[in-house]
């Protein structure tokens, strides 16, 4: 007698699945390979906009500021405490060269006497067409020579100036759009300039801000008892 084949249940017919192997746990004490160090290169310091200049006493800048009331349209007046006579302008100076320029200013002004500075009439840059700058002319014996010596000294240091010919003036306003010219005006004003400065120009939306880096007293003919200027520059003074 033939026996019927035994029935296979679901468990018997199911395929046998191999047991999954768990990944071996990593030894926490095993050192991990070091990732390469990330070296960040510091950003270079921005170059400085510097200039040598004569500053104005208040008895000169105040009447010049009053003249600015004649401006109309898109002229932007220069603040009275920021007016100056530029002797040499350096548009891009590495910060580490600032000390060289301080020494140059101190050396050149040792033999400079007090300057008798006089103001003349107003003018424009450029004079033809649409001017960008309204200024007042400046005259002083020895002023052009001082400016030339500064530019020669700057070139000897390997630094560049704006290469514009020296024209002694005080900027009264800059034009930012259509604006009429102001009628010519003359001044009977002057002062005794006994020092020059090395200043930094900081550009802002409202116009440049000038800060004194060093002051150089004109020493020729100065009394021997006159105390020297301090070596440390005034970093915060504005003019």
Tab-separated table of C-alpha atoms in Angstrom:
chain	number	residue	atom	x	y	z
A	1	UNK	CA	0.000	0.000	0.000
A	2	UNK	CA	1.420	3.276	-1.112
A	3	UNK	CA	1.391	6.003	1.483
A	4	UNK	CA	0.493	9.517	0.360
A	5	UNK	CA	3.322	12.035	0.354
A	6	UNK	CA	3.272	14.204	3.428
A	7	UNK	CA	1.985	17.766	2.933
A	8	UNK	CA	4.477	20.507	3.347
A	9	UNK	CA	3.368	23.429	5.460
A	10	UNK	CA	4.259	27.018	4.823
A	11	UNK	CA	7.207	26.815	7.126
A	12	UNK	CA	8.567	23.774	5.313
A	13	UNK	CA	8.212	25.389	1.857
A	14	UNK	CA	9.709	28.707	2.798
A	15	UNK	CA	13.196	29.359	1.511
A	16	UNK	CA	15.817	29.313	4.116
A	17	UNK	CA	17.303	32.825	4.414
A	18	UNK	CA	20.895	33.142	5.340
A	19	UNK	CA	21.540	34.995	8.532
A	20	UNK	CA	22.758	38.533	7.948
A	21	UNK	CA	26.075	39.333	9.436
A	22	UNK	CA	26.220	42.354	11.671
A	23	UNK	CA	29.028	44.754	10.899
A	24	UNK	CA	31.840	44.486	13.267
A	25	UNK	CA	31.778	47.241	15.771
A	26	UNK	CA	34.639	49.676	15.345
A	27	UNK	CA	37.008	49.879	18.192
A	28	UNK	CA	36.464	53.258	19.770
A	29	UNK	CA	40.037	53.302	20.904
A	30	UNK	CA	41.340	52.761	17.369
A	31	UNK	CA	42.807	56.036	16.053
A	32	UNK	CA	41.182	57.526	12.996
A	33	UNK	CA	43.291	58.796	10.138
A	34	UNK	CA	43.919	62.502	10.471
A	35	UNK	CA	42.226	64.687	7.870
A	36	UNK	CA	44.539	67.160	6.132
A	37	UNK	CA	44.776	70.461	7.987
A	38	UNK	CA	42.946	73.356	6.399
A	39	UNK	CA	45.261	76.321	6.022
A	40	UNK	CA	43.491	79.632	5.646
A	41	UNK	CA	45.452	82.370	3.969
A	42	UNK	CA	44.786	85.709	5.671
A	43	UNK	CA	43.350	88.362	3.402
A	44	UNK	CA	45.882	91.063	2.553
A	45	UNK	CA	45.378	94.429	4.190
A	46	UNK	CA	43.862	96.982	1.827
A	47	UNK	CA	46.167	99.654	0.511
A	48	UNK	CA	45.998	103.131	2.023
A	49	UNK	CA	45.060	106.382	0.302
A	50	UNK	CA	47.446	108.962	1.742
A	51	UNK	CA	48.469	112.558	1.071
A	52	UNK	CA	50.752	115.267	2.407
A	53	UNK	CA	48.999	118.574	2.975
A	54	UNK	CA	48.764	121.907	4.731
A	55	UNK	CA	45.804	122.182	7.061
A	56	UNK	CA	43.746	125.363	7.451
A	57	UNK	CA	43.223	127.360	10.632
A	58	UNK	CA	39.643	128.077	11.603
A	59	UNK	CA	39.905	131.777	10.726
A	60	UNK	CA	40.478	130.685	7.101
A	61	UNK	CA	38.127	127.710	6.795
A	62	UNK	CA	35.158	129.532	8.337
A	63	UNK	CA	34.840	132.305	5.696
A	64	UNK	CA	35.451	129.730	2.952
A	65	UNK	CA	32.584	127.655	4.320
A	66	UNK	CA	30.366	130.712	4.299
A	67	UNK	CA	31.124	131.136	0.591
A	68	UNK	CA	29.716	127.655	-0.029
A	69	UNK	CA	26.238	129.134	0.480
A	70	UNK	CA	26.504	130.261	-3.164
A	71	UNK	CA	26.394	126.644	-4.360
A	72	UNK	CA	23.272	125.395	-6.128
A	73	UNK	CA	22.240	122.108	-7.671
A	74	UNK	CA	24.332	118.976	-7.240
A	75	UNK	CA	27.443	120.514	-5.736
A	76	UNK	CA	28.669	118.743	-2.591
A	77	UNK	CA	30.460	121.160	-0.272
A	78	UNK	CA	33.638	120.117	1.535
A	79	UNK	CA	33.340	120.350	5.309
A	80	UNK	CA	35.247	123.263	6.809
A	81	UNK	CA	37.280	120.978	9.098
A	82	UNK	CA	38.323	118.850	6.084
A	83	UNK	CA	39.703	121.662	3.887
A	84	UNK	CA	43.411	121.454	3.071
A	85	UNK	CA	46.124	122.167	0.480
A	86	UNK	CA	47.345	118.889	-1.034
A	87	UNK	CA	51.118	118.704	-1.600
A	88	UNK	CA	51.339	115.098	-2.855
A	89	UNK	CA	48.744	112.351	-3.197
A	90	UNK	CA	49.470	108.617	-2.990
A	91	UNK	CA	46.470	106.556	-4.170
A	92	UNK	CA	47.665	103.078	-3.091
A	93	UNK	CA	50.222	102.599	-0.316
A	94	UNK	CA	50.922	99.225	1.359
A	95	UNK	CA	50.270	99.651	5.114
A	96	UNK	CA	53.808	98.521	5.982
A	97	UNK	CA	55.255	101.536	4.094
A	98	UNK	CA	53.527	104.080	6.324
A	99	UNK	CA	56.634	104.409	8.510
A	100	UNK	CA	58.774	105.287	5.482
A	101	UNK	CA	56.416	108.131	4.572
A	102	UNK	CA	56.423	109.451	8.133
A	103	UNK	CA	60.217	109.559	8.088
A	104	UNK	CA	60.239	111.264	4.686
A	105	UNK	CA	57.924	114.004	5.915
A	106	UNK	CA	59.953	114.542	9.085
A	107	UNK	CA	63.255	114.723	7.170
A	108	UNK	CA	62.068	117.105	4.449
A	109	UNK	CA	60.416	119.612	6.774
A	110	UNK	CA	63.531	120.109	8.912
A	111	UNK	CA	64.761	122.835	6.559
A	112	UNK	CA	61.389	124.363	5.671
A	113	UNK	CA	60.580	127.789	7.181
A	114	UNK	CA	57.117	129.012	8.067
A	115	UNK	CA	55.147	129.606	4.866
A	116	UNK	CA	53.227	132.807	4.214
A	117	UNK	CA	50.119	131.382	2.512
A	118	UNK	CA	47.705	133.651	0.633
A	119	UNK	CA	44.335	132.901	-0.989
A	120	UNK	CA	43.391	134.245	-4.407
A	121	UNK	CA	40.378	133.774	-6.671
A	122	UNK	CA	38.167	130.750	-7.273
A	123	UNK	CA	38.437	128.395	-10.247
A	124	UNK	CA	37.290	125.054	-11.666
A	125	UNK	CA	38.768	121.671	-12.591
A	126	UNK	CA	38.492	121.335	-15.531
A	127	UNK	CA	38.058	124.938	-16.530
A	128	UNK	CA	36.390	124.053	-19.833
A	129	UNK	CA	33.187	122.083	-20.272
A	130	UNK	CA	31.488	120.585	-17.223
A	131	UNK	CA	33.675	121.142	-14.137
A	132	UNK	CA	33.986	118.541	-11.379
A	133	UNK	CA	35.704	120.648	-8.694
A	134	UNK	CA	35.302	124.200	-7.423
A	135	UNK	CA	38.386	125.512	-5.644
A	136	UNK	CA	40.229	128.589	-4.425
A	137	UNK	CA	43.800	129.246	-5.593
A	138	UNK	CA	46.650	129.287	-3.068
A	139	UNK	CA	50.042	130.989	-3.259
A	140	UNK	CA	53.094	130.740	-0.988
A	141	UNK	CA	56.815	131.169	-1.633
A	142	UNK	CA	58.510	127.784	-1.295
A	143	UNK	CA	55.288	125.781	-1.490
A	144	UNK	CA	55.913	124.374	-4.980
A	145	UNK	CA	59.481	123.451	-3.988
A	146	UNK	CA	58.226	121.545	-0.930
A	147	UNK	CA	55.688	119.673	-3.060
A	148	UNK	CA	58.401	118.764	-5.598
A	149	UNK	CA	60.754	117.484	-2.874
A	150	UNK	CA	58.000	115.328	-1.421
A	151	UNK	CA	57.211	113.812	-4.816
A	152	UNK	CA	60.880	113.120	-5.476
A	153	UNK	CA	61.196	111.459	-2.072
A	154	UNK	CA	58.098	109.350	-2.696
A	155	UNK	CA	59.505	108.186	-6.038
A	156	UNK	CA	62.811	107.282	-4.359
A	157	UNK	CA	60.846	105.036	-1.983
A	158	UNK	CA	59.397	103.198	-4.964
A	159	UNK	CA	55.876	104.485	-4.337
A	160	UNK	CA	53.573	106.140	-6.849
A	161	UNK	CA	51.773	109.477	-6.766
A	162	UNK	CA	48.838	110.520	-8.910
A	163	UNK	CA	51.305	112.126	-11.372
A	164	UNK	CA	49.136	115.227	-11.642
A	165	UNK	CA	51.026	118.535	-11.936
A	166	UNK	CA	51.085	120.447	-8.681
A	167	UNK	CA	48.549	123.287	-8.505
A	168	UNK	CA	48.166	124.731	-5.036
A	169	UNK	CA	44.466	124.986	-4.211
A	170	UNK	CA	41.780	124.307	-1.613
A	171	UNK	CA	38.817	122.281	-2.831
A	172	UNK	CA	35.545	123.934	-1.833
A	173	UNK	CA	33.052	121.568	-3.505
A	174	UNK	CA	32.724	118.583	-5.855
A	175	UNK	CA	29.955	118.221	-8.403
A	176	UNK	CA	27.783	115.072	-8.276
A	177	UNK	CA	25.404	115.942	-11.126
A	178	UNK	CA	24.092	118.883	-13.133
A	179	UNK	CA	24.839	122.137	-11.334
A	180	UNK	CA	25.481	125.754	-12.341
A	181	UNK	CA	28.828	127.460	-11.907
A	182	UNK	CA	29.342	129.880	-9.056
A	183	UNK	CA	30.408	133.389	-10.167
A	184	UNK	CA	34.117	134.148	-9.597
A	185	UNK	CA	35.047	135.242	-6.098
A	186	UNK	CA	38.297	136.587	-4.653
A	187	UNK	CA	39.611	136.453	-1.091
A	188	UNK	CA	41.937	138.696	0.866
A	189	UNK	CA	42.891	136.005	3.349
A	190	UNK	CA	46.079	134.275	4.451
A	191	UNK	CA	47.893	132.545	7.306
A	192	UNK	CA	51.330	131.471	8.487
A	193	UNK	CA	51.642	127.725	7.916
A	194	UNK	CA	54.079	126.256	10.443
A	195	UNK	CA	53.538	122.542	9.748
A	196	UNK	CA	52.358	119.930	7.290
A	197	UNK	CA	50.597	116.608	7.804
A	198	UNK	CA	50.516	113.116	6.386
A	199	UNK	CA	46.837	112.213	6.245
A	200	UNK	CA	44.741	109.219	5.277
A	201	UNK	CA	41.685	109.478	3.025
A	202	UNK	CA	38.827	107.123	3.955
A	203	UNK	CA	36.112	106.855	1.330
A	204	UNK	CA	32.498	107.001	2.516
A	205	UNK	CA	29.156	107.404	0.805
A	206	UNK	CA	28.857	110.920	2.193
A	207	UNK	CA	32.312	111.835	0.881
A	208	UNK	CA	35.925	111.213	1.917
A	209	UNK	CA	36.966	111.511	5.552
A	210	UNK	CA	40.503	112.661	6.331
A	211	UNK	CA	42.471	111.500	9.355
A	212	UNK	CA	45.894	112.745	10.412
A	213	UNK	CA	48.609	110.086	10.574
A	214	UNK	CA	51.562	112.376	11.402
A	215	UNK	CA	52.295	116.088	11.799
A	216	UNK	CA	55.603	117.666	10.725
A	217	UNK	CA	56.597	121.047	12.098
A	218	UNK	CA	58.618	123.327	9.841
A	219	UNK	CA	61.882	123.568	11.746
A	220	UNK	CA	63.976	126.076	9.792
A	221	UNK	CA	64.464	129.146	11.968
A	222	UNK	CA	62.549	127.590	14.892
A	223	UNK	CA	63.730	128.438	18.375
A	224	UNK	CA	66.055	125.852	19.904
A	225	UNK	CA	63.898	125.774	23.010
A	226	UNK	CA	60.778	124.869	21.041
A	227	UNK	CA	59.711	121.362	22.092
A	228	UNK	CA	59.681	118.746	19.295
A	229	UNK	CA	56.497	117.074	18.186
A	230	UNK	CA	55.814	113.664	19.761
A	231	UNK	CA	56.920	110.646	17.750
A	232	UNK	CA	53.594	108.839	18.094
A	233	UNK	CA	51.157	109.913	15.347
A	234	UNK	CA	47.660	111.062	16.127
A	235	UNK	CA	45.502	108.319	14.651
A	236	UNK	CA	42.135	109.888	15.423
A	237	UNK	CA	42.530	113.570	14.669
A	238	UNK	CA	40.368	114.849	11.841
A	239	UNK	CA	40.668	118.030	9.832
